[in-house]
Tab-separated table of C-alpha atoms (C1' of nucleotides) in Angstrom:
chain	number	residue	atom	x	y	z
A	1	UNK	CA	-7.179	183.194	-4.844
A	2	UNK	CA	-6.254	186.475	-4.183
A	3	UNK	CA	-8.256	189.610	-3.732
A	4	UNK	CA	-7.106	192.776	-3.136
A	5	UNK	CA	-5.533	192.867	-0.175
A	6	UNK	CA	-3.750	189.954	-1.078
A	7	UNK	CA	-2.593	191.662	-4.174
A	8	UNK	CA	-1.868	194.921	-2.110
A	9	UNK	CA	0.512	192.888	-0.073
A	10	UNK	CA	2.036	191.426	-3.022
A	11	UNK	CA	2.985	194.959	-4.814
A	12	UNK	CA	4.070	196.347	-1.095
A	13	UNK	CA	6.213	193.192	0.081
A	14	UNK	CA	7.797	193.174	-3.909
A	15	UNK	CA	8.494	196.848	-3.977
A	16	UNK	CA	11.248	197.014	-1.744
A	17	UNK	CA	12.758	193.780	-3.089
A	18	UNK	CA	13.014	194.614	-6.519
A	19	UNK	CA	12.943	198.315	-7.083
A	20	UNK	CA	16.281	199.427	-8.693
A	21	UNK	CA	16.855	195.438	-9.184
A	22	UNK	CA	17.958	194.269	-12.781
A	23	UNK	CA	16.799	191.184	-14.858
A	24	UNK	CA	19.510	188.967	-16.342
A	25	UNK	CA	17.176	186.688	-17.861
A	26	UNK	CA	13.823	185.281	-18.106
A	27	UNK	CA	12.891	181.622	-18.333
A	28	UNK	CA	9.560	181.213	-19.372
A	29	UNK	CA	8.448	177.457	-18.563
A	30	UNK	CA	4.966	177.215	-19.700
A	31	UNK	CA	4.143	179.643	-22.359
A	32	UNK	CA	0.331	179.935	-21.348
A	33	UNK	CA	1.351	182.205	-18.535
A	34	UNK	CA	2.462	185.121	-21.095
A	35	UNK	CA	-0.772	186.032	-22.942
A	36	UNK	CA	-0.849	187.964	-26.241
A	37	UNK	CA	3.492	187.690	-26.931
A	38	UNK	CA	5.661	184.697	-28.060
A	39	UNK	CA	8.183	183.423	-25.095
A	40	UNK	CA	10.835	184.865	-27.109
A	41	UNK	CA	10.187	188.316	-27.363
A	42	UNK	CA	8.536	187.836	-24.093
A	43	UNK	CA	12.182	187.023	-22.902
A	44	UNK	CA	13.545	189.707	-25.482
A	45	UNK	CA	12.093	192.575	-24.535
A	46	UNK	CA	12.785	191.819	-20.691
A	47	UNK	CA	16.394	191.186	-20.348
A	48	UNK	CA	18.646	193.595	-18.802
A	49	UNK	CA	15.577	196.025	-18.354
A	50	UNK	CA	15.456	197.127	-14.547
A	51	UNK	CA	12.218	197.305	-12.047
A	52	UNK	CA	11.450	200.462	-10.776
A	53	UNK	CA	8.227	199.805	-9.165
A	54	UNK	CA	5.088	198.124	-7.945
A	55	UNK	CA	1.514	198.828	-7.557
A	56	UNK	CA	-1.890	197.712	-7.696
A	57	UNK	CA	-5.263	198.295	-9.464
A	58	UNK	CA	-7.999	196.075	-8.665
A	59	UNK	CA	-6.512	192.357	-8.583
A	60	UNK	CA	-3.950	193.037	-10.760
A	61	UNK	CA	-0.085	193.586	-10.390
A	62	UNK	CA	1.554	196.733	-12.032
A	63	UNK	CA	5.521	196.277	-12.706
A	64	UNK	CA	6.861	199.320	-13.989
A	65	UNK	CA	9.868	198.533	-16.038
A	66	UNK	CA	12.405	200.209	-17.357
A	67	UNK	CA	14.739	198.225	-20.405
A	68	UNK	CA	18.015	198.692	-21.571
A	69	UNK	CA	17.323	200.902	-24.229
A	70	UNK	CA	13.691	202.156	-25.371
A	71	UNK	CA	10.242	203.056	-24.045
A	72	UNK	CA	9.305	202.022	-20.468
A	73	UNK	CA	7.240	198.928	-20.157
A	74	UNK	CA	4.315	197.842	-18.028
A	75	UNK	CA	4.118	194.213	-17.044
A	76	UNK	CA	0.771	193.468	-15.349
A	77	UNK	CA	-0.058	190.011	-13.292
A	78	UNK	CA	-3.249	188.855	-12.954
A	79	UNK	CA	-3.087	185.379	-10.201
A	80	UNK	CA	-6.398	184.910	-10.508
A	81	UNK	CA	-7.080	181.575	-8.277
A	82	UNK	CA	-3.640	180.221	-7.109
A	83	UNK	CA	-1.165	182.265	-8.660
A	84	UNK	CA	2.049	183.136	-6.541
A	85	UNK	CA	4.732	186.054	-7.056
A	86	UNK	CA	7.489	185.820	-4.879
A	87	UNK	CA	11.375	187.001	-4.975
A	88	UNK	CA	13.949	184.650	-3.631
A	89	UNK	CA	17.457	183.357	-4.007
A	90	UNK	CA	17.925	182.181	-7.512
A	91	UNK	CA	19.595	178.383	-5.926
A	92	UNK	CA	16.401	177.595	-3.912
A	93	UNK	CA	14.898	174.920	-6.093
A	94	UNK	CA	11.544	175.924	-8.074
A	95	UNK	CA	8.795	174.683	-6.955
A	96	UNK	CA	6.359	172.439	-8.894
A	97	UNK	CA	4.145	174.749	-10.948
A	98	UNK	CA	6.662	177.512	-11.290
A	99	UNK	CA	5.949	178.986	-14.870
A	100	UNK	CA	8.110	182.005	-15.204
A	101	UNK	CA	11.428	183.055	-13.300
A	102	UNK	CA	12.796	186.411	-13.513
A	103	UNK	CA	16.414	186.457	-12.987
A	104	UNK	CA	18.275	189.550	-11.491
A	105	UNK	CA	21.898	190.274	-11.578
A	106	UNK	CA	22.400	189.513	-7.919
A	107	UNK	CA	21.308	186.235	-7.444
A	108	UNK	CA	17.682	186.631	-6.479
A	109	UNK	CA	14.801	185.807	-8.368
A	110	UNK	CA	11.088	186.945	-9.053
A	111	UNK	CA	8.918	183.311	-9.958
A	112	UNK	CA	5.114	183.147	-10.869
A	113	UNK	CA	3.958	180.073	-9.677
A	114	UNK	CA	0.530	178.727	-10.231
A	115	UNK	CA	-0.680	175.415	-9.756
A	116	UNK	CA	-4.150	176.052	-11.705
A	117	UNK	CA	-2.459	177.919	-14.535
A	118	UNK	CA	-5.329	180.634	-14.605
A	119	UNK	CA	-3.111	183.094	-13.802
A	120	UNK	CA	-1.311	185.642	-16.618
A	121	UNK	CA	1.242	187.907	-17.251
A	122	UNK	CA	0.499	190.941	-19.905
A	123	UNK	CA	3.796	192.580	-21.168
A	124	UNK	CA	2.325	196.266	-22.312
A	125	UNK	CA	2.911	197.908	-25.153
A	126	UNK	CA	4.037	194.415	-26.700
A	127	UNK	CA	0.642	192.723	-25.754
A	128	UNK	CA	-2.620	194.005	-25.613
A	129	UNK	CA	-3.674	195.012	-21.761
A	130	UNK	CA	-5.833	192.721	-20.351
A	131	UNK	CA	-9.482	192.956	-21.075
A	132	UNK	CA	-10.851	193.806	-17.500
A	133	UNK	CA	-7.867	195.966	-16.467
A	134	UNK	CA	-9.034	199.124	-18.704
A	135	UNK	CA	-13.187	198.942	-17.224
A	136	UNK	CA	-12.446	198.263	-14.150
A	137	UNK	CA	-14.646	200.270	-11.489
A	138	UNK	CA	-13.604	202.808	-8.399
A	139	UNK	CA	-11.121	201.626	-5.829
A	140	UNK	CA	-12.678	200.824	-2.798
A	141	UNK	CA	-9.958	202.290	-0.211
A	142	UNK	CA	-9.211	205.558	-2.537
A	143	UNK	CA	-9.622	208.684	-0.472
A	144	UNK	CA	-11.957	210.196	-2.634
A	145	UNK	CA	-14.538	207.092	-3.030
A	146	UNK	CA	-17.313	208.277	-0.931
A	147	UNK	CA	-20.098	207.242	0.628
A	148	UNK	CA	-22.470	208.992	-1.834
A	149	UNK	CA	-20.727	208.040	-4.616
A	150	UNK	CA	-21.065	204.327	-3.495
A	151	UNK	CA	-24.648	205.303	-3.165
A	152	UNK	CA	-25.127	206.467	-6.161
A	153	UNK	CA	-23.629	203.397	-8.051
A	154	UNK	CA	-26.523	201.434	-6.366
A	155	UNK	CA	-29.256	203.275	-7.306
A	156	UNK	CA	-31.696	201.502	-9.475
A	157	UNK	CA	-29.609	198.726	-9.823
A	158	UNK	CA	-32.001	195.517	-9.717
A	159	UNK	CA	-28.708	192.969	-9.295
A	160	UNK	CA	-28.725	190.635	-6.162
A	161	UNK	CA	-26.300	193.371	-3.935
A	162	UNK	CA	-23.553	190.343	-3.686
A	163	UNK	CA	-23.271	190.150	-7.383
A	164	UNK	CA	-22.631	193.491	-7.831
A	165	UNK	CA	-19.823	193.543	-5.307
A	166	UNK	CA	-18.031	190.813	-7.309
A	167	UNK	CA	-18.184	192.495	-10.867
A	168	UNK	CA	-15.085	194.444	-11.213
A	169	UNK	CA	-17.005	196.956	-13.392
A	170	UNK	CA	-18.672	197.948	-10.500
A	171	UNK	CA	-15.886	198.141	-7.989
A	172	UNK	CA	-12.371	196.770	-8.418
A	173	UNK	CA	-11.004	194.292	-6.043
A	174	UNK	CA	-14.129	192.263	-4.136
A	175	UNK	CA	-13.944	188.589	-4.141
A	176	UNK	CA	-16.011	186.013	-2.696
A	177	UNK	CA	-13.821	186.109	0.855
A	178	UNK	CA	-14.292	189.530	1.611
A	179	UNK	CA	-17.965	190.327	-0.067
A	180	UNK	CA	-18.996	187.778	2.113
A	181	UNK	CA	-17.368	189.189	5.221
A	182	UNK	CA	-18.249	192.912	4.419
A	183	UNK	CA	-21.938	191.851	3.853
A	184	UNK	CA	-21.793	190.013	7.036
A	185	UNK	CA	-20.457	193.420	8.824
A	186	UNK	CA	-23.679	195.266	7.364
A	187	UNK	CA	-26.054	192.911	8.829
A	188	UNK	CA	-26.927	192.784	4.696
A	189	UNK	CA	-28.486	189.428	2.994
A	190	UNK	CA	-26.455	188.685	-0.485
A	191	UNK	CA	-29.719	187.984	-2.238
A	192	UNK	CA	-30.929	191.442	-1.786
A	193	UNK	CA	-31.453	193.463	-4.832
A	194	UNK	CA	-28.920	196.243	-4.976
A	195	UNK	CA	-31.719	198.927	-5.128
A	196	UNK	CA	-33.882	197.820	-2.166
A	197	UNK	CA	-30.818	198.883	0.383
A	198	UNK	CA	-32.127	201.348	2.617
A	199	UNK	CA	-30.133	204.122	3.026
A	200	UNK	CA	-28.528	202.785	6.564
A	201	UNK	CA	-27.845	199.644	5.072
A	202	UNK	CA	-25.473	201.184	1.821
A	203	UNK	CA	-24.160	203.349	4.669
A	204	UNK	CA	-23.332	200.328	6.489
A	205	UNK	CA	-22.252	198.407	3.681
A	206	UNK	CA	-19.776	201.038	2.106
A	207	UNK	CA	-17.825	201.194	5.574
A	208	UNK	CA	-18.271	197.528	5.747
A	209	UNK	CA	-16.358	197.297	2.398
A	210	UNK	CA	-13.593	199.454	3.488
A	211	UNK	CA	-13.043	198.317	7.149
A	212	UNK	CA	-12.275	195.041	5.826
A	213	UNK	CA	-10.296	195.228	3.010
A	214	UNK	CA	-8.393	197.789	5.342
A	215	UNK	CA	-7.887	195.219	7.799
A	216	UNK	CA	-7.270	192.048	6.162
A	217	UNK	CA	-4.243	194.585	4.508
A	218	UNK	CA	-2.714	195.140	7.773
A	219	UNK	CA	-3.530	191.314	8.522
A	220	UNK	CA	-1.280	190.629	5.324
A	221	UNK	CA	-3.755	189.170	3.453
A	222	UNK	CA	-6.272	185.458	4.179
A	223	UNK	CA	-4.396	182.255	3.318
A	224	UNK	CA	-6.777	179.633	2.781
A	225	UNK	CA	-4.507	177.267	1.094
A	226	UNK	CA	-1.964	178.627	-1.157
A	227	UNK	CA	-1.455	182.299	-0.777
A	228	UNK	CA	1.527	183.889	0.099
A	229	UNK	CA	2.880	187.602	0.155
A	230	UNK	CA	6.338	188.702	-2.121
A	231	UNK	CA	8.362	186.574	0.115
A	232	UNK	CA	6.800	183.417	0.788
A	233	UNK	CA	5.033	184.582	3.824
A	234	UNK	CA	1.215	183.586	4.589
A	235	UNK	CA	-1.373	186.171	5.698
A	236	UNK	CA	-3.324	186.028	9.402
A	237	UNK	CA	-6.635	187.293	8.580
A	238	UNK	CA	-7.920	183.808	8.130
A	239	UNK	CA	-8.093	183.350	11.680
A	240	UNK	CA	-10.583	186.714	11.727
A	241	UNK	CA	-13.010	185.567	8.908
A	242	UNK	CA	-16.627	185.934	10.648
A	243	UNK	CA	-18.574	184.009	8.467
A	244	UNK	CA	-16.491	183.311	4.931
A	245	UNK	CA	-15.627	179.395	5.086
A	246	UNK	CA	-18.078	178.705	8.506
A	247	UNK	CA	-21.247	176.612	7.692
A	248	UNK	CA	-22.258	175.052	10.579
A	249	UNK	CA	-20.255	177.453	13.334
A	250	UNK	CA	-21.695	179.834	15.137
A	251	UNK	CA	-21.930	183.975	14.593
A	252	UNK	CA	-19.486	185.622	16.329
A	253	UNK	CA	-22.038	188.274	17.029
A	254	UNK	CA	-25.618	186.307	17.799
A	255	UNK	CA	-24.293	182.392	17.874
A	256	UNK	CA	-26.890	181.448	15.504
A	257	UNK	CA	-25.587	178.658	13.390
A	258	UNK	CA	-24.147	180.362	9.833
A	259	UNK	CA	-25.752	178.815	7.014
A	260	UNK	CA	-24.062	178.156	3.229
A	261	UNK	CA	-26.032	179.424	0.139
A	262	UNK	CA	-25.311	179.266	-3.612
A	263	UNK	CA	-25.627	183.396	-4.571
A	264	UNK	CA	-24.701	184.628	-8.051
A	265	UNK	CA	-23.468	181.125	-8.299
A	266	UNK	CA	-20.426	181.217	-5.481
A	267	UNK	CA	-20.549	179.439	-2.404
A	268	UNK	CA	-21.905	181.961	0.245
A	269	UNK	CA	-22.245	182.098	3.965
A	270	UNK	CA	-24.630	183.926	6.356
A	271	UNK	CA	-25.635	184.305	9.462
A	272	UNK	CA	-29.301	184.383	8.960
A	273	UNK	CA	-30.184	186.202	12.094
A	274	UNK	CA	-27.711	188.951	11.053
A	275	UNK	CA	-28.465	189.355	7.789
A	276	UNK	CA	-32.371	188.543	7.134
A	277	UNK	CA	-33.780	188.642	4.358
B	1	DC	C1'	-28.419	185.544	-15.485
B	2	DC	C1'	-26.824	180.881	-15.587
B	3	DG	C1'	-23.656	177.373	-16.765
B	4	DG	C1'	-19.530	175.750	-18.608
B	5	DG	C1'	-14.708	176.145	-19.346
B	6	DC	C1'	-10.087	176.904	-17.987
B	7	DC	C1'	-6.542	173.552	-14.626
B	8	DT	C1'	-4.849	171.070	-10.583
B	9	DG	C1'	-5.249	169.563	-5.919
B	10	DC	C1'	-7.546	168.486	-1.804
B	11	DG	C1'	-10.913	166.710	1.362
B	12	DG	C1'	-15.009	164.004	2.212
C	1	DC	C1'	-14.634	158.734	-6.883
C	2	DC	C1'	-16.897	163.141	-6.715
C	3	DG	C1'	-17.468	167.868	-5.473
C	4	DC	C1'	-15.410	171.867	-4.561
C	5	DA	C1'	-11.997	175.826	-4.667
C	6	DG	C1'	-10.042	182.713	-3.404
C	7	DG	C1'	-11.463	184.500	-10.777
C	8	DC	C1'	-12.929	185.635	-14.933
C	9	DC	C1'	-14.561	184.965	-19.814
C	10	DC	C1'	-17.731	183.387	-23.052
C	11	DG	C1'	-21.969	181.805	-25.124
C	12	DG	C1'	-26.742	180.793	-24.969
DNA sequence: CCGGGCCTGCGG
DNA sequence: CCGCAGGCCCGG
């Protein structure tokens, strides 16, 4: 599900709710969800320690935590397709699908919720970080990601350009929503090898990238289905999708009918007067 | 590079 | 009932 604004607006709506806040307890429901650590010292090594704070890297969720007594601890989140973090009062009833609840001392709680159960939690230095956490590539919306750099990541790369934007090696945070829309913005076809961009076109495509991502942020995030920010709220930026979910609709910019491929084996959508091949 | 697997839910 | 879904890993 999410991607990284989602995610962003997860850490940033979280932050404020639970830095300084203490855990009581934590019920783990469906042991899956903790990878790498058994529920109990999962629960062990979590009570009484405090959050301080929030952040992001790619698609994953950073908790910085400190416990009672000891060495700080990192808890990362990854929601992959339809995982859900959100703080709320500890007496609203769980929802279905709610596989971990964090309880603080004042009657609040932080649940991961996740109907799909692809979504983890990584407890570091108990657990081994997740795999893609440590090669993950450049941040898209860091100040000092430039142009050239994103240039020179392309160069001689014979990938179809889409594919590349969805490995996280290559740049962290992409998913099929806003690759889609960002390649749509650069008047670039998916299928295109990486390589064969024309100078304009990685121009084009490296603002694309950031415009978007920048955008859907201060949209809150897409909701499709079943995301939600820290506390339960849905993004907007659905409603400004240009071509991610369309087939059949027209372009926003020419009105030629958008069209629904299978690229790098994800559903993709084009406007094929926008983006020729 | 592709396809399958992981799970559940939804829409056609 | 089947196909499909915002992610990622693995094996062939």
């Amino acid at each position: 599900m999410p991607e990284l604004p989602e995610v962003e607006t997860v850490a940033l709506t979280l932050r404020p709710q639970l830095a300084g806040s203490r855990v009581r307890r934590v019920a783990v429901l469906h042991p899956d969800a903790v990878a790498g650590l058994s529920p109990e010292d999962f629960t062990r090594a979590l009570a009484g320690a405090r959050f301080e704070d929030v952040s992001r890297r790619g698609k994953y969720l950073l908790f910085s935590i400190r416990p009672a007594g000891g060495e700080p601890l990192r808890l990362v989140f990854h929601l992959r397709m339809t995982g859900r973090l959100v703080c709320v009062p500890a007496a609203e009833e769980a929802p279905k699908h709610t596989h971990l609840r964090f309880e603080l001392d004042d009657g609040r709680e932080l649940r991961f919720v996740d109907s799909r159960r692809f979504g983890r939690a990584y407890l570091l230095p108990h657990a081994d970080p997740p795999k893609g956490l440590l090669g993950l590539g450049p941040e898209p919306l860091a100040a000092r990601f430039r142009r050239t750099d994103f240039a020179a990541m392309l160069a001689g790369r014979r990938r179809q350009i889409k594919a590349l934007l969805l490995d996280q090696s290559f740049l962290a945070g992409l998913g099929n929503i806003y690759a889609d829309e960002a390649l749509f913005r650069a008047g670039v076809d998916p299928k295109r090898r990486a390589c064969d961009l024309t100078a304009r076109e990685t121009s084009r495509l490296f603002r694309s990238v950031r415009a978007v991502l920048r955008e859907a942020i201060a949209a809150g995030g897409t909701t499709i289905r079943d995301y939600v920010d820290g506390r339960g709220r849905e993004g907007e930026f659905a409603a400004r999708l240009r071509v991610y979910g369309r087939e059949g609709r027209p372009c926003p910019l020419c009105g030629a009918t958008i069209e629904r491929h299978v690229v790098a084996g994800r559903s993709t959508y084009v406007c094929p007067r926008c983006q020729p091949g």
